[in-house]
Coordinates of N, CA and C in Angstrom, one line a residue:
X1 N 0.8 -1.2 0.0 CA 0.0 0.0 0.0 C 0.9 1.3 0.0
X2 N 2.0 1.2 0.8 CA 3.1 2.3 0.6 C 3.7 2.7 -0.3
X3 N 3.7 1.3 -1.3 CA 4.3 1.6 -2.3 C 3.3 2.7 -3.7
X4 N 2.2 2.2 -3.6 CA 1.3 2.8 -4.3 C 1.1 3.6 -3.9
X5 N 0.9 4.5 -2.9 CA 0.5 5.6 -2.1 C 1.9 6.6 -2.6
X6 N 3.0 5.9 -2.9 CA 4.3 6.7 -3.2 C 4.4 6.7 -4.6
X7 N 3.8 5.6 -5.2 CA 3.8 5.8 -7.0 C 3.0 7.1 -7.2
X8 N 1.5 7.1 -6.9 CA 0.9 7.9 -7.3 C 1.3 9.4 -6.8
X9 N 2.0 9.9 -5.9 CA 2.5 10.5 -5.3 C 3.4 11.6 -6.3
X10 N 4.3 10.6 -7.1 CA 5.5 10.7 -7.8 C 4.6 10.8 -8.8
X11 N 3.8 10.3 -9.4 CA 3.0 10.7 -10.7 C 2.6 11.8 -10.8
X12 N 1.9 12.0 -9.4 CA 1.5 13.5 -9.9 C 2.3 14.7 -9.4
X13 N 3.2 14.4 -8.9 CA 4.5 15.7 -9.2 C 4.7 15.3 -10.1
X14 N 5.1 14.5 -11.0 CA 5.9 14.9 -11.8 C 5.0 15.1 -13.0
X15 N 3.8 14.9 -13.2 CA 2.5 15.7 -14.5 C 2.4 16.7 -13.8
X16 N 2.6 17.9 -13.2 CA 2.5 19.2 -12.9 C 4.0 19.8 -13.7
X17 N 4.5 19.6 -13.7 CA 6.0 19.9 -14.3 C 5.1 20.5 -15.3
X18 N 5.9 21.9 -16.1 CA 5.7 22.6 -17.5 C 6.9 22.7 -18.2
X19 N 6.6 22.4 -19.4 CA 7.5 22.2 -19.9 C 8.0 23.7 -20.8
X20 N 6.9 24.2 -20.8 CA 6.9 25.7 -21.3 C 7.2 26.9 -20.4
X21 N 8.0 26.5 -19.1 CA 9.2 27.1 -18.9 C 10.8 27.3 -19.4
X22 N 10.8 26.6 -20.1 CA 11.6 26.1 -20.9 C 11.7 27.4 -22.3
X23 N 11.1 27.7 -22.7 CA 10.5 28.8 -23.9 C 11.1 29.9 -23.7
X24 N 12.1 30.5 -24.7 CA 12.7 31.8 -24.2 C 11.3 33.0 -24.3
X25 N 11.9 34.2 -24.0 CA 11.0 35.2 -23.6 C 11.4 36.3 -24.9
X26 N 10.2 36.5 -25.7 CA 10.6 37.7 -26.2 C 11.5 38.7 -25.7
X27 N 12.0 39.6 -25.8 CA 12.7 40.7 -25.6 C 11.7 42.3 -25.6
X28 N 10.3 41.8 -26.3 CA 9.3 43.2 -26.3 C 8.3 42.6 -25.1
X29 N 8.0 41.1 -25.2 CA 7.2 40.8 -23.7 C 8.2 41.3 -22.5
X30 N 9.3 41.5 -22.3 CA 9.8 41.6 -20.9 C 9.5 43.4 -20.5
X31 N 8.9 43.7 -21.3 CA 8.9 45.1 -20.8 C 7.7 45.6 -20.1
X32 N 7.6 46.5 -19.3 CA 6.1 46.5 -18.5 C 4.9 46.9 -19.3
X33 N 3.8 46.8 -19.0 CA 2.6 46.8 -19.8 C 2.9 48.6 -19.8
X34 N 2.1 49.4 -21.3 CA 1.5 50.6 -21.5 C 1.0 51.0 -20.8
X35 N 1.1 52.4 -19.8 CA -0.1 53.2 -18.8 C -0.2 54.5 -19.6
X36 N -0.8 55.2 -18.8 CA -1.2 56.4 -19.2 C -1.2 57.4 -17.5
X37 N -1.2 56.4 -16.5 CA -1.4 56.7 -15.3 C -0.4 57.3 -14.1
X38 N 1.2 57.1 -14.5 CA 2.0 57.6 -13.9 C 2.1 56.7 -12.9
X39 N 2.5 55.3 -13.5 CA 2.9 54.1 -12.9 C 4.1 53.6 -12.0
X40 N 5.1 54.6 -12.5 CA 6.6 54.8 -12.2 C 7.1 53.9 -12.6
X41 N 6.9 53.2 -14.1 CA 7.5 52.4 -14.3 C 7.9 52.9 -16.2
X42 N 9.5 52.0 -16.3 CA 10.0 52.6 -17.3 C 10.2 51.6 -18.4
X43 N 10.4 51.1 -19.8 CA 11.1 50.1 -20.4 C 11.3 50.4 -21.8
X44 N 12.2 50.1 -22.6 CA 12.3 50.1 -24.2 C 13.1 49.7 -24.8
X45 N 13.1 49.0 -25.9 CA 14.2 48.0 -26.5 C 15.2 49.1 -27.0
X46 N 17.0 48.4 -26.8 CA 17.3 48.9 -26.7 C 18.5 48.3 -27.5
X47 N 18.9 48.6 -28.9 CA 19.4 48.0 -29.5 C 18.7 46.0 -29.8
X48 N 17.9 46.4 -29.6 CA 16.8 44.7 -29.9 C 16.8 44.2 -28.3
X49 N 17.4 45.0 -27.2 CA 17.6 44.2 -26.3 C 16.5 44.6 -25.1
X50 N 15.6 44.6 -24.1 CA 14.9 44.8 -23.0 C 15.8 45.9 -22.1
X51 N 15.4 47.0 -22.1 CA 15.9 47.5 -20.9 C 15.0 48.3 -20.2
X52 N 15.5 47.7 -18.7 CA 14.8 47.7 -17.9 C 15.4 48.2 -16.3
X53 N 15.2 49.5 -16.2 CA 16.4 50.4 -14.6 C 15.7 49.3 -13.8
X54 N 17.4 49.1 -13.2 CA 17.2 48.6 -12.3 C 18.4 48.4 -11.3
X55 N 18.3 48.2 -10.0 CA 19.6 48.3 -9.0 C 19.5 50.1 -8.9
X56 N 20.9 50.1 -8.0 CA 21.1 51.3 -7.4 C 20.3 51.7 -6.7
X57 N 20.6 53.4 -6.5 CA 19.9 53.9 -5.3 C 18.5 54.5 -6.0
X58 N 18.7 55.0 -7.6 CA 17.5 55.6 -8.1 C 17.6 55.2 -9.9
X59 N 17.2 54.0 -9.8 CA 17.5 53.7 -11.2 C 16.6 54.4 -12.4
X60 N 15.5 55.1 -11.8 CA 14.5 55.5 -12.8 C 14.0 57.1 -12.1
X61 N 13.7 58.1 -13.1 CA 13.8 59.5 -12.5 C 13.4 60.3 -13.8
X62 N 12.9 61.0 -13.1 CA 11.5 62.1 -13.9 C 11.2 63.0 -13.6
X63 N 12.1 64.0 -14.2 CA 11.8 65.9 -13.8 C 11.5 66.5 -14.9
X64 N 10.7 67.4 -14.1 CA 10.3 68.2 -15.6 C 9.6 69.8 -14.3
X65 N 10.9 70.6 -14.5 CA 11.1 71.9 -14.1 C 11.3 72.9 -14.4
X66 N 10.8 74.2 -14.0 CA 11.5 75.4 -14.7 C 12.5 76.0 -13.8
X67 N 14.0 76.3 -14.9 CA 15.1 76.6 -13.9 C 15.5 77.8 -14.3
X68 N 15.5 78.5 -12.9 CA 15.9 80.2 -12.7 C 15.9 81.1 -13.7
X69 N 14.5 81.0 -14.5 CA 14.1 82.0 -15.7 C 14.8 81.4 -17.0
X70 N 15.6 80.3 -17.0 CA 15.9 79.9 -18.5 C 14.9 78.8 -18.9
X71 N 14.2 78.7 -18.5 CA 12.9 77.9 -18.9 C 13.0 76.5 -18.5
X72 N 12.0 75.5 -19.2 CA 11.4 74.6 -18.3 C 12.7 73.4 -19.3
X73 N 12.7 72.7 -18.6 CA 13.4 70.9 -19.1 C 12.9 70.0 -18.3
X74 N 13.1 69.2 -19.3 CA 12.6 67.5 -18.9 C 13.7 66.2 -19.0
X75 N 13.5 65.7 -18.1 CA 14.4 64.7 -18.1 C 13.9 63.3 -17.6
X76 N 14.5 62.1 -18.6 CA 13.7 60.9 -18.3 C 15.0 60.1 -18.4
X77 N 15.3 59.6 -17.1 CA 16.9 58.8 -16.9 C 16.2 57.6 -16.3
X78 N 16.6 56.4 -17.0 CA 17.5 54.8 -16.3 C 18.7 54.6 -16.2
X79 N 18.3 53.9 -15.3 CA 20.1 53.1 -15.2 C 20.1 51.0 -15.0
X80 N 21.0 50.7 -15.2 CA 21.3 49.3 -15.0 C 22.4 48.8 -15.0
X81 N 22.3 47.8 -14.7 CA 23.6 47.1 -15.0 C 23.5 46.1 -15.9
X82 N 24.6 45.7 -16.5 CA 24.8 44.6 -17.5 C 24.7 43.8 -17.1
X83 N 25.2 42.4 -17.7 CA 25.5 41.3 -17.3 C 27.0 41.0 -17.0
X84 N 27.9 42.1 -17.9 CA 29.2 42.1 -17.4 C 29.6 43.1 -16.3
X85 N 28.1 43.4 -15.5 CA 28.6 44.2 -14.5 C 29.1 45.9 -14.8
X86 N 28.7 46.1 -16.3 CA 28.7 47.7 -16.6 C 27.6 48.0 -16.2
X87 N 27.8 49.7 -16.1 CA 26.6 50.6 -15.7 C 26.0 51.0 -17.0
X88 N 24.9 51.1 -17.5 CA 24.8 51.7 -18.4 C 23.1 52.5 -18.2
X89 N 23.4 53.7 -18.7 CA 22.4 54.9 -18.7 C 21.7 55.4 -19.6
X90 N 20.4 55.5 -19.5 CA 19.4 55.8 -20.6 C 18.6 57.6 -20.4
X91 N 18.6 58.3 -21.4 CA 18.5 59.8 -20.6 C 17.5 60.1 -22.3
X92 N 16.2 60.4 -22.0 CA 15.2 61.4 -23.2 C 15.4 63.0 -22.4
X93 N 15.7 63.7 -22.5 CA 15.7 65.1 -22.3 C 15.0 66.2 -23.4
X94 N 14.8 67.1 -23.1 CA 14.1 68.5 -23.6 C 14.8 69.6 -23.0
X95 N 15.4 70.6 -23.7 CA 16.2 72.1 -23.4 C 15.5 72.9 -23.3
X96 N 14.4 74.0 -22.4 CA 14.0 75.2 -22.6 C 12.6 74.5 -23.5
X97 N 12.0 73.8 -23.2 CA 10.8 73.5 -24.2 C 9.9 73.0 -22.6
X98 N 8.5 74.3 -23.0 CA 7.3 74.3 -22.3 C 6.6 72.9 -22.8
X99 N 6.3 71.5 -21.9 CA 5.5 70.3 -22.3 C 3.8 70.9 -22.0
X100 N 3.4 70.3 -22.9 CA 1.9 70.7 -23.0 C 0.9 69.0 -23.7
X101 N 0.1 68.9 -22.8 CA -0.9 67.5 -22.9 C -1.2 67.6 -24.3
X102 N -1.0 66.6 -24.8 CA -1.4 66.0 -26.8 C -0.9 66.9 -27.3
X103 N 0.5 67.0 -26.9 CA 1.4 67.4 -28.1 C 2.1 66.5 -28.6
X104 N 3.3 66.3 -29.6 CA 4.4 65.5 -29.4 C 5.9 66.5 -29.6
X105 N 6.8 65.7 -28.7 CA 8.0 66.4 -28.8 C 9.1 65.2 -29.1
X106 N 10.3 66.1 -29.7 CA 11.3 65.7 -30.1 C 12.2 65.4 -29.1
X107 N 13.1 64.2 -29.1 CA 13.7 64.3 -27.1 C 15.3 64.1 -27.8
X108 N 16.3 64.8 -27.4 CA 17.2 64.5 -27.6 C 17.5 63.2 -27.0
X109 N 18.7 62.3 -27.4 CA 19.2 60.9 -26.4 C 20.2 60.8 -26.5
X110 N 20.8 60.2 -25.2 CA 22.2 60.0 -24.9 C 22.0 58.7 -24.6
X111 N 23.2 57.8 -24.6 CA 23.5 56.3 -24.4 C 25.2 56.6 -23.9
X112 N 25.0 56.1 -22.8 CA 26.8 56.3 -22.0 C 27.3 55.1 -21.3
X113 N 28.0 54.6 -21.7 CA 28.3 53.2 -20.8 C 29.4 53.2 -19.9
X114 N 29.1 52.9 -19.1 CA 30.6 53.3 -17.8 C 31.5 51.9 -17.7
X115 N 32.6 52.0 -17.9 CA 32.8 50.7 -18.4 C 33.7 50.1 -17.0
X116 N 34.0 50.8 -15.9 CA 34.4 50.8 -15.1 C 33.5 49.5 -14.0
X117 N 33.6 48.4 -13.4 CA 33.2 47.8 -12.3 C 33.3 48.2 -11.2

């Protein structure tokens, strides 16, 4: 009776297994879903690859101010780390440009890799 009580046991762990863990992940599924709501969340392919701030003390950061009469800027920074342990930073900015609801704007971009550990 122990023995069957341990066969079936073993049967059904081991038919719960998925095998479709196994299945790599797109690189556009790993990014967080579309808001419109000010989710604080950031993501975009980046050279075909997922990036996604993450680590540090503020990997993701969002100003949009007006400074001492030279007008307003925007700034949209990530950060991460590699896999080899680089830093690497993602920055959309705006110079002296007032943002206004259903517009579109042009964002300058930087890509800087600190190659330093």
């Amino acid at each position: 009776m122990k023995n069957l009580l341990f066969l079936l046991l073993t049967f059904f762990t081991l038919s719960c297994c998925n095998k479709d863990d196994d299945k790599p992940i797109a690189e556009i599924d790993k990014l967080p879903p579309v808001t419109q709501t000010g989710a604080n969340t950031f993501g975009c392919l980046l050279d075909g690859q997922a990036f996604l701030p993450s680590g540090g003390i503020n990997p993701l950061d969002c100003v949009y101010q007006f400074v001492n009469g030279g007008g307003y800027y925007f700034v949209l920074q990530g950060s991460k780390r590699d896999s080899a342990n680089n830093s690497l930073f993602l920055a959309l900015s705006t110079e002296n440009v007032q943002i206004f609801a259903n517009q579109s704007y042009i964002f300058k971009n930087q890509f800087y890799t600190d190659r330093r550990t």
